[in-house]
Coordinates of C-alpha atoms and ligand atoms in Angstrom, one line a residue:
M1 CA 34.3 353.0 135.4
S2 CA 30.8 352.3 135.4
T3 CA 30.0 348.3 134.9
T4 CA 27.3 349.3 132.1
L5 CA 29.9 350.9 129.8
D6 CA 30.1 348.5 126.9
D7 CA 33.1 348.2 124.3
L8 CA 32.0 350.5 121.8
G9 CA 31.3 353.2 124.7
A10 CA 34.4 352.6 126.1
R11 CA 36.3 352.8 122.8
L12 CA 34.7 356.3 122.1
I13 CA 35.4 357.5 125.5
A14 CA 39.2 356.5 125.0
D15 CA 39.5 358.1 121.6
E16 CA 38.0 361.4 123.0
G17 CA 40.3 361.2 126.2
A18 CA 43.2 361.0 123.8
H19 CA 42.4 364.2 121.7
V20 CA 40.0 366.3 123.7
A21 CA 41.5 368.6 126.4
H22 CA 40.5 367.1 129.7
N23 CA 38.7 370.4 130.9
Y24 CA 35.6 368.3 131.8
H25 CA 35.2 365.2 133.9
P26 CA 32.3 363.6 132.0
L27 CA 30.0 360.9 133.2
P28 CA 30.9 357.4 131.3
V29 CA 28.1 357.5 128.8
V30 CA 28.3 358.2 125.3
V31 CA 25.0 359.7 123.9
S32 CA 24.3 359.6 120.2
R33 CA 20.4 360.4 120.0
A34 CA 17.8 361.9 122.0
E35 CA 14.2 362.7 122.1
G36 CA 12.4 365.0 124.6
V37 CA 13.3 363.9 128.0
W38 CA 15.2 360.6 127.1
V39 CA 18.7 360.4 125.7
T40 CA 20.1 357.1 124.1
D41 CA 23.8 355.7 124.3
V42 CA 25.6 354.3 121.5
E43 CA 24.5 350.7 122.4
G44 CA 21.0 351.7 122.5
K45 CA 20.6 352.0 126.3
R46 CA 18.1 354.8 127.2
Y47 CA 18.3 357.0 130.3
L48 CA 16.3 359.8 131.6
D49 CA 18.1 363.3 131.2
L50 CA 17.6 365.0 134.8
L51 CA 20.4 367.6 133.7
S52 CA 19.1 369.1 130.6
A53 CA 22.5 370.7 129.7
Y54 CA 22.3 372.8 132.8
S55 CA 18.9 373.9 131.7
A56 CA 20.0 374.6 128.3
L57 CA 17.4 372.1 127.3
N58 CA 14.3 373.5 129.1
F59 CA 12.0 372.1 126.3
G60 CA 13.6 369.0 125.9
H61 CA 15.7 367.5 123.1
G62 CA 14.5 368.1 119.7
H63 CA 11.2 370.0 120.6
P64 CA 9.3 369.8 117.3
A65 CA 8.4 373.4 117.3
I66 CA 11.9 374.6 117.8
V67 CA 13.2 372.1 115.4
A68 CA 10.9 373.5 112.8
A69 CA 12.0 376.9 113.4
A70 CA 15.7 375.7 112.9
R71 CA 14.9 373.9 109.9
E72 CA 13.0 376.4 108.1
Q73 CA 15.5 379.0 108.7
L74 CA 18.5 376.9 107.7
D75 CA 17.2 376.7 104.3
R76 CA 16.8 380.7 104.0
L77 CA 19.6 382.4 105.7
T78 CA 21.8 381.6 108.6
L79 CA 24.5 384.4 108.9
T80 CA 24.6 388.1 107.8
S81 CA 27.0 389.6 110.6
R82 CA 25.8 392.8 111.9
A83 CA 27.3 394.7 109.1
Y84 CA 23.9 394.0 107.6
H85 CA 20.5 394.0 108.8
N86 CA 18.7 390.5 108.8
D87 CA 14.8 389.8 108.7
R88 CA 15.0 387.6 112.0
L89 CA 16.7 389.8 114.7
G90 CA 14.1 392.5 114.9
P91 CA 11.2 390.1 115.5
F92 CA 13.2 388.2 118.0
A93 CA 14.4 391.5 119.8
T94 CA 10.8 392.7 119.9
A95 CA 9.5 389.7 121.6
L96 CA 12.1 388.8 123.9
S97 CA 12.1 392.7 124.9
Q98 CA 8.3 392.5 125.7
L99 CA 8.7 389.1 127.6
C100 CA 11.1 391.0 129.7
G101 CA 9.2 394.2 129.9
K102 CA 12.2 396.1 128.6
D103 CA 13.3 398.3 125.8
L104 CA 16.3 396.7 124.3
V105 CA 18.1 393.7 123.5
L106 CA 21.6 393.1 122.9
P107 CA 22.4 389.7 121.1
M108 CA 25.5 387.5 122.1
N109 CA 26.1 383.7 121.7
T110 CA 27.4 382.3 125.2
G111 CA 26.3 383.2 128.7
A112 CA 29.8 384.3 129.7
E113 CA 29.6 386.7 126.9
A114 CA 26.2 387.8 127.9
V115 CA 28.0 388.5 131.5
E116 CA 30.9 390.3 130.0
T117 CA 28.4 392.5 128.1
G118 CA 26.6 393.3 131.3
I119 CA 30.0 394.4 133.0
K120 CA 30.6 396.6 130.1
V121 CA 27.4 398.1 129.9
A122 CA 27.4 398.8 133.8
R123 CA 30.9 400.6 133.5
A124 CA 30.2 402.6 130.7
W125 CA 26.8 403.6 132.4
G126 CA 28.7 404.4 135.4
Y127 CA 31.1 406.7 133.8
R128 CA 28.6 408.4 131.2
T129 CA 25.6 408.3 133.1
K130 CA 26.3 408.2 136.9
G131 CA 29.6 410.3 136.6
I132 CA 31.9 407.8 138.1
T133 CA 35.7 408.9 138.1
P134 CA 37.4 407.3 134.9
D135 CA 38.2 403.9 135.6
A136 CA 37.3 403.8 139.2
A137 CA 34.0 401.9 138.6
T138 CA 33.5 398.7 140.8
I139 CA 30.7 395.9 140.5
I140 CA 29.6 394.0 143.8
V141 CA 29.3 390.3 143.3
A142 CA 28.6 387.4 145.8
N143 CA 30.5 384.6 147.4
G144 CA 29.7 381.3 145.7
N145 CA 29.1 383.0 142.3
F146 CA 29.2 381.3 139.1
H147 CA 29.1 383.6 135.9
G148 CA 31.2 381.8 133.3
R149 CA 35.0 381.2 132.3
T150 CA 36.2 384.0 130.7
T151 CA 39.5 385.5 132.4
T152 CA 37.6 388.7 133.8
I153 CA 34.7 386.5 135.2
V154 CA 36.9 384.0 136.7
G155 CA 38.9 386.8 138.3
F156 CA 35.9 387.4 140.7
S157 CA 35.2 383.6 141.3
D158 CA 36.0 382.2 144.9
D159 CA 36.0 378.6 143.7
P160 CA 39.7 377.7 143.4
T161 CA 39.1 375.2 140.5
A162 CA 37.7 378.1 138.6
H163 CA 40.0 380.9 139.9
D164 CA 43.6 379.8 140.5
D165 CA 46.5 380.0 138.2
F166 CA 44.3 382.0 135.6
G167 CA 45.6 385.5 136.8
P168 CA 46.4 388.3 136.8
Y169 CA 42.8 389.0 137.5
A170 CA 40.8 392.3 136.6
P171 CA 40.3 394.5 139.4
G172 CA 37.0 396.5 140.1
F173 CA 34.9 393.3 141.8
V174 CA 33.8 393.7 145.7
H175 CA 32.8 390.3 147.3
V176 CA 29.8 390.0 149.8
P177 CA 28.0 387.1 151.3
Y178 CA 25.4 385.7 149.3
G179 CA 22.0 386.7 150.4
D180 CA 23.1 389.4 152.7
A181 CA 21.5 392.7 151.8
D182 CA 23.2 394.5 154.7
A183 CA 26.6 393.5 153.4
I184 CA 25.5 395.2 150.0
A185 CA 24.3 398.2 151.4
A186 CA 27.6 398.6 153.3
A187 CA 29.7 397.9 150.2
I188 CA 28.1 400.7 148.3
D189 CA 30.1 403.5 147.8
E190 CA 30.2 406.5 145.2
N191 CA 32.1 404.3 142.8
T192 CA 29.9 401.3 142.8
A193 CA 28.1 400.7 139.1
A194 CA 26.4 397.8 139.7
V195 CA 25.3 394.7 141.8
L196 CA 25.6 391.4 139.9
L197 CA 23.8 388.4 141.2
E198 CA 22.2 385.1 140.3
P199 CA 19.0 385.5 141.9
I200 CA 19.2 381.6 142.7
Q201 CA 22.8 380.4 142.7
G202 CA 22.8 377.2 140.3
E203 CA 26.3 375.9 140.1
A204 CA 26.7 376.5 143.9
G205 CA 23.9 373.8 144.3
V206 CA 20.5 375.5 143.8
V207 CA 21.2 378.0 146.7
L208 CA 18.2 380.1 147.3
P209 CA 18.8 383.5 149.0
P210 CA 16.7 384.5 152.0
E211 CA 12.9 385.5 151.4
G212 CA 12.9 389.2 150.9
F213 CA 16.6 389.8 149.7
L214 CA 15.7 390.2 146.0
Q215 CA 13.4 393.0 147.1
R216 CA 16.0 394.5 149.4
V217 CA 18.5 394.6 146.5
R218 CA 16.0 396.3 144.3
K219 CA 15.2 398.8 146.9
L220 CA 18.8 399.4 147.9
C221 CA 19.8 399.7 143.9
T222 CA 17.1 402.3 143.2
E223 CA 17.9 404.2 146.4
R224 CA 21.9 404.4 146.0
N225 CA 21.5 404.8 142.0
V226 CA 23.5 401.6 141.3
L227 CA 22.3 398.9 138.6
F228 CA 20.8 395.7 139.5
I229 CA 22.0 393.0 137.1
A230 CA 20.2 389.5 137.5
D231 CA 22.3 386.7 135.8
E232 CA 19.2 384.7 135.0
I233 CA 21.2 382.7 132.4
Q234 CA 20.5 379.4 134.4
S235 CA 17.5 380.4 136.4
G236 CA 15.5 382.1 134.0
L237 CA 13.2 381.0 131.1
G238 CA 10.7 378.9 133.0
R239 CA 12.9 376.7 135.2
V240 CA 11.7 377.8 138.6
G241 CA 8.0 378.1 137.9
E242 CA 7.9 381.5 136.6
T243 CA 9.6 383.4 133.4
F244 CA 12.5 384.5 135.7
A245 CA 13.7 383.7 139.0
C246 CA 13.4 387.6 140.1
D247 CA 9.7 386.9 139.5
R248 CA 9.3 384.9 142.7
E249 CA 9.8 388.1 144.4
G250 CA 8.0 390.4 141.9
V251 CA 11.4 392.1 141.4
V252 CA 12.2 393.7 138.3
P253 CA 16.2 394.2 137.7
D254 CA 17.7 396.9 135.5
V255 CA 19.4 394.5 133.6
Y256 CA 18.6 390.6 132.7
L257 CA 21.4 388.4 131.6
L258 CA 19.9 385.6 129.5
G259 CA 21.4 382.4 127.8
K260 CA 21.3 378.7 128.0
A261 CA 17.5 377.7 127.2
L262 CA 16.9 381.0 124.8
G263 CA 19.0 379.0 122.2
G264 CA 16.0 376.1 122.7
G265 CA 18.8 373.5 123.1
I266 CA 19.9 373.9 119.5
L267 CA 22.6 376.5 119.4
P268 CA 24.2 379.0 121.9
L269 CA 22.1 382.2 122.0
S270 CA 22.6 384.9 125.0
A271 CA 21.4 388.4 125.4
V272 CA 21.7 391.4 127.4
V273 CA 17.9 393.0 128.1
A274 CA 17.6 396.6 129.7
N275 CA 15.9 399.8 129.2
E276 CA 17.2 402.3 126.6
D277 CA 18.4 404.7 129.7
V278 CA 21.2 401.7 130.5
L279 CA 21.7 399.7 127.3
G280 CA 21.7 403.0 125.4
V281 CA 25.1 404.0 126.8
I282 CA 26.5 401.5 124.0
R283 CA 27.3 403.0 120.7
P284 CA 28.1 401.8 117.3
G285 CA 31.6 400.0 117.3
E286 CA 32.2 399.8 121.1
H287 CA 30.9 396.3 121.2
G288 CA 29.8 393.2 119.4
S289 CA 30.2 389.6 118.1
T290 CA 30.3 388.3 114.7
F291 CA 27.9 385.7 115.4
G292 CA 25.8 387.6 117.9
G293 CA 22.2 388.2 116.5
N294 CA 22.6 385.7 113.6
P295 CA 19.3 384.9 111.6
L296 CA 19.4 381.4 112.9
A297 CA 19.8 382.1 116.5
A298 CA 17.2 384.6 116.2
A299 CA 14.8 382.3 114.4
V300 CA 15.2 379.6 117.2
G301 CA 15.2 382.3 120.0
L302 CA 11.8 384.1 118.7
R303 CA 10.2 380.5 118.6
V304 CA 11.5 380.1 122.3
V305 CA 10.3 383.3 123.5
E306 CA 6.6 382.6 121.7
M307 CA 6.5 379.3 123.5
L308 CA 7.3 381.1 126.8
A309 CA 5.0 383.9 126.3
S310 CA 2.0 381.5 126.8
G311 CA 3.3 380.6 130.4
E312 CA 2.3 377.0 130.0
F313 CA 5.9 375.8 130.7
Q314 CA 6.2 378.1 133.8
T315 CA 3.0 376.6 134.9
R316 CA 4.2 373.1 134.3
A317 CA 7.7 373.5 136.1
K318 CA 5.5 374.9 139.3
A319 CA 3.1 372.1 139.1
L320 CA 6.0 369.3 138.6
G321 CA 8.2 371.0 141.2
A322 CA 5.4 371.1 143.7
H323 CA 4.9 367.2 143.0
L324 CA 8.7 366.5 143.3
E325 CA 9.4 368.4 146.6
P326 CA 7.8 366.1 149.0
A327 CA 9.1 363.0 147.3
L328 CA 12.7 364.4 147.6
R329 CA 12.1 365.7 151.5
A330 CA 10.9 362.3 152.3
L331 CA 14.8 361.3 151.6
I332 CA 15.9 363.4 154.1
G333 CA 17.6 361.2 156.8
H334 CA 17.8 358.5 154.3
G335 CA 21.0 359.3 152.8
V336 CA 20.1 362.8 152.0
T337 CA 20.9 365.8 154.1
G338 CA 19.1 368.6 152.6
V339 CA 16.9 369.6 149.6
R340 CA 16.8 373.0 148.3
I341 CA 14.0 373.5 145.4
A342 CA 12.5 376.3 143.2
G343 CA 10.2 375.1 140.5
L344 CA 11.6 372.1 138.6
W345 CA 15.2 372.8 139.7
A346 CA 16.7 371.1 143.1
G347 CA 19.6 370.6 144.9
V348 CA 20.0 367.3 146.7
D349 CA 22.7 367.1 149.5
I350 CA 24.0 363.7 149.9
D351 CA 25.2 362.2 153.2
P352 CA 28.7 361.4 152.8
A353 CA 28.1 358.1 154.6
Y354 CA 26.1 357.1 151.5
G355 CA 28.9 358.3 148.9
T356 CA 30.1 361.3 147.1
G357 CA 27.8 363.2 144.8
R358 CA 30.0 361.9 141.9
E359 CA 29.3 358.3 143.0
V360 CA 25.5 358.7 143.5
A361 CA 25.2 360.2 139.9
E362 CA 27.3 357.1 138.5
K363 CA 25.1 354.9 140.4
L364 CA 21.9 356.5 139.0
L365 CA 23.6 356.4 135.8
S366 CA 23.6 352.4 135.8
R367 CA 19.8 352.6 136.7
G368 CA 19.1 354.9 133.7
V369 CA 19.1 358.3 135.3
L370 CA 21.3 361.2 134.4
V371 CA 22.1 363.7 137.0
K372 CA 25.4 366.0 137.6
D373 CA 27.2 366.2 141.1
T374 CA 28.5 369.6 141.9
H375 CA 30.7 370.7 144.6
G376 CA 31.2 367.4 146.2
Q377 CA 28.2 366.1 147.9
T378 CA 25.3 367.7 145.9
I379 CA 23.4 366.5 142.8
R380 CA 21.3 369.0 140.9
I381 CA 18.0 367.6 139.5
A382 CA 17.0 370.2 136.4
P383 CA 14.9 367.8 134.0
P384 CA 13.5 369.4 130.6
L385 CA 10.2 371.2 131.6
T386 CA 8.4 368.9 129.6
I387 CA 9.0 365.8 131.7
R388 CA 5.8 363.9 132.9
A389 CA 5.1 363.4 136.5
T390 CA 5.1 359.5 136.4
E391 CA 8.8 360.0 135.0
L392 CA 10.2 362.1 137.9
D393 CA 8.5 359.4 140.3
W394 CA 10.4 356.8 138.4
A395 CA 13.8 359.0 138.8
V396 CA 13.3 359.4 142.4
E397 CA 12.5 355.7 142.8
Q398 CA 16.0 355.1 141.4
L399 CA 17.3 357.6 143.5
K400 CA 15.7 355.6 146.6
H401 CA 17.5 352.4 145.5
V402 CA 20.7 354.0 145.1
L403 CA 20.5 355.1 148.4
S404 CA 19.1 352.1 150.1
A405 CA 21.9 350.0 148.5
Ligands
PLP501 C1 26.0 378.8 132.4 C2 26.1 379.8 133.4 C3 26.9 380.9 132.7 C4 27.7 380.8 131.4 O1 27.0 380.4 130.6 P1 28.1 379.9 129.1 O2 27.0 379.8 128.1 O3 28.5 378.4 129.7 O4 29.0 380.7 129.1 C5 26.7 382.4 133.4 N1 25.9 382.5 134.4 C6 25.1 381.5 135.0 C7 24.3 381.6 136.3 C8 25.1 380.1 134.3 O5 24.6 379.2 134.9

């Protein structure tokens, strides 16, 4: 436990531990307020948020334009279900499909639901359009993937913590090494409906594929009549200095899976975005969600898409990432063994001689910086895209202190 922990915080953590299921191992800080890139704990201590709720807070905490859109909608209309039309869903879907350069949007709530929806769409497309034998469709996935926590999705995770003891697992998924286009080419057969990939693997530790990989996947999928589904739930919406991580290679997938930042840091909002020839395979009644496409989420999502349409946040992420990269690389050999970075999204591998990722995260916490470890030795840095260069510099200074102590 951190030495910075005060009595009130300790009490709240104990209460939480007594009545909240232990499906997470949070850092010992109890946040009660936040603004922009700074969060404040119950005792008034401030911390720089370098995690941004796994990129759900790309625009920072309480962005005034997003909060205003939510407030205005709260007073008018929040939920209709899709049994009726509402006046916010159409404008949101129009704006999002334009941002993606696609025809249609299927709105859901969480990221895992978007992935599940993508899987259903791919299978239905496989049977109804490609002509795959009933119930034989397969989807190619990558080792090291993270696509969410539902039973189907954890069935094709190779992380034992996510996967083990939750079977029996849904069949129909074929694994290949991440970044290996030859392995994908070899794995495709007449039953392959789709290749499902993160264009950058976030939970795996911000793992970038080799250059040209996404272009090769695109080409293979086109040539072999297979859908390319890009899970951009964490990598998309400005994080990497482009609207989508696929844009780094000028690649357009058949299906975008979006979530996290789409909800503006206010509510869960996810979407599957594709052209009519793909998403059009879903007929009325075959898929849905009570809250999917609700007017409150749509109003927030519309504002988020409007903010992204100007390109201002993408440009900012690219410039800030270019600023951060040399500062992080300078730590290699000084407690850091590797740095992977794309836009304002970095995975920093900690030399085990300097402690685990968790230990470094706890020491950073006591210096007022919040980061999250992943897979033991890696810390992930993904601040709101609204952070200032001077704030990034200060955070790197704190990391330097932690690694020199
Ligand atoms: C977070 C995440 C998901 C799951 O999103 P939830 O909203 O937590 O269900 C799926 N794919 C990727 C790449 C993610 O980072």
